[in-house]
Amino acid sequence: MIWLKDTAGFVRKLIRFLRDSELQLLASSMAFISVLSLVPLLTVSLYVFQQLGGFEESMSQLRPLIFNYFAEGIGNEAVSKLEQLVDRLRGGSISFWGSIALFIASLKLLNDMEMAVQKIWGNSKLRPIWQRAVYYTLIITLGPILAAVLLGLLSWKKLMFTQILPDKTLVLALAWLALFLLIRYLPKCQVKSKAALIASAFTALALFVMQIFYLKITKSLFMYDKIYGSLATLPVFLIWIYVNWTLFLFGHALCASLQQYWADD
């Protein structure tokens, strides 16, 4: 029964992390901020991706993956508007100051995300502002490049496993990699790779399962159309964002709990 005792000890640490960090409050705050800043971040990232030479084939794969994921949360009509915004930015239809505003809004979301993560890890001080600006810019610029390289590798026809595994495996692989990098390097402290791998794998799988249940629930909530009319997607969208942030922050709490549990052993 030693394993049961060890499991109980780990669960207690995890609960303490969740309580001390006020995870639900952080997730609620991030959900509200995302309503204002998520679209600018996505727009700027996709714009950077489209400006990269030699990644046209990867872009044709990544863009549908991203928009399909968001379509499940905010609806096809909203995603269509988002695609138009990306195309306008690429075509130069948006003014210089408009582009700057989009970039600043993107940095704001990343900054608030880091503040939430540091609170979960118990780090009272943030990195210097210049260092944060560099990190956020790298996330916006190098993130699309990393996704392009991974997509190119996974879609390589000579890799037989890409023809055997289900289509959703590609989405899971991208999510796992992105979550691992964010959990491993975003906190302002030393994070063990083993803990980050476990936490990111759990979080990616949880997000995948959540998306399946979310689709089933939204399809059954036909009454929202009669009550809210054209605003029917708004309450469901807010819930979708909140759950995504809750799982993301829970992944950090899980990683921190694992790391502390192993350190105390």
PDB file of C-alpha atoms in Angstrom, residues 25 35 54 102 127 173 193 247 250:
ATOM      1  CA  LEU A  25      -9.534  32.957 -10.544  1.00  0.00           C
ATOM      2  CA  VAL A  35     -11.595  37.859 -25.549  1.00  0.00           C
ATOM      3  CA  GLY A  54       9.624  28.072 -48.364  1.00  0.00           C
ATOM      4  CA  LEU A 102      -2.243  44.199 -32.961  1.00  0.00           C
ATOM      5  CA  ARG A 127      11.671  38.807 -15.621  1.00  0.00           C
ATOM      6  CA  ALA A 173       1.802  16.173 -31.512  1.00  0.00           C
ATOM      7  CA  SER A 193      12.181  17.965 -18.402  1.00  0.00           C
ATOM      8  CA  LEU A 247      -6.381  23.041 -18.332  1.00  0.00           C
ATOM      9  CA  PHE A 250      -3.516  23.033 -14.381  1.00  0.00           C
TER      10      PHE A 250
END
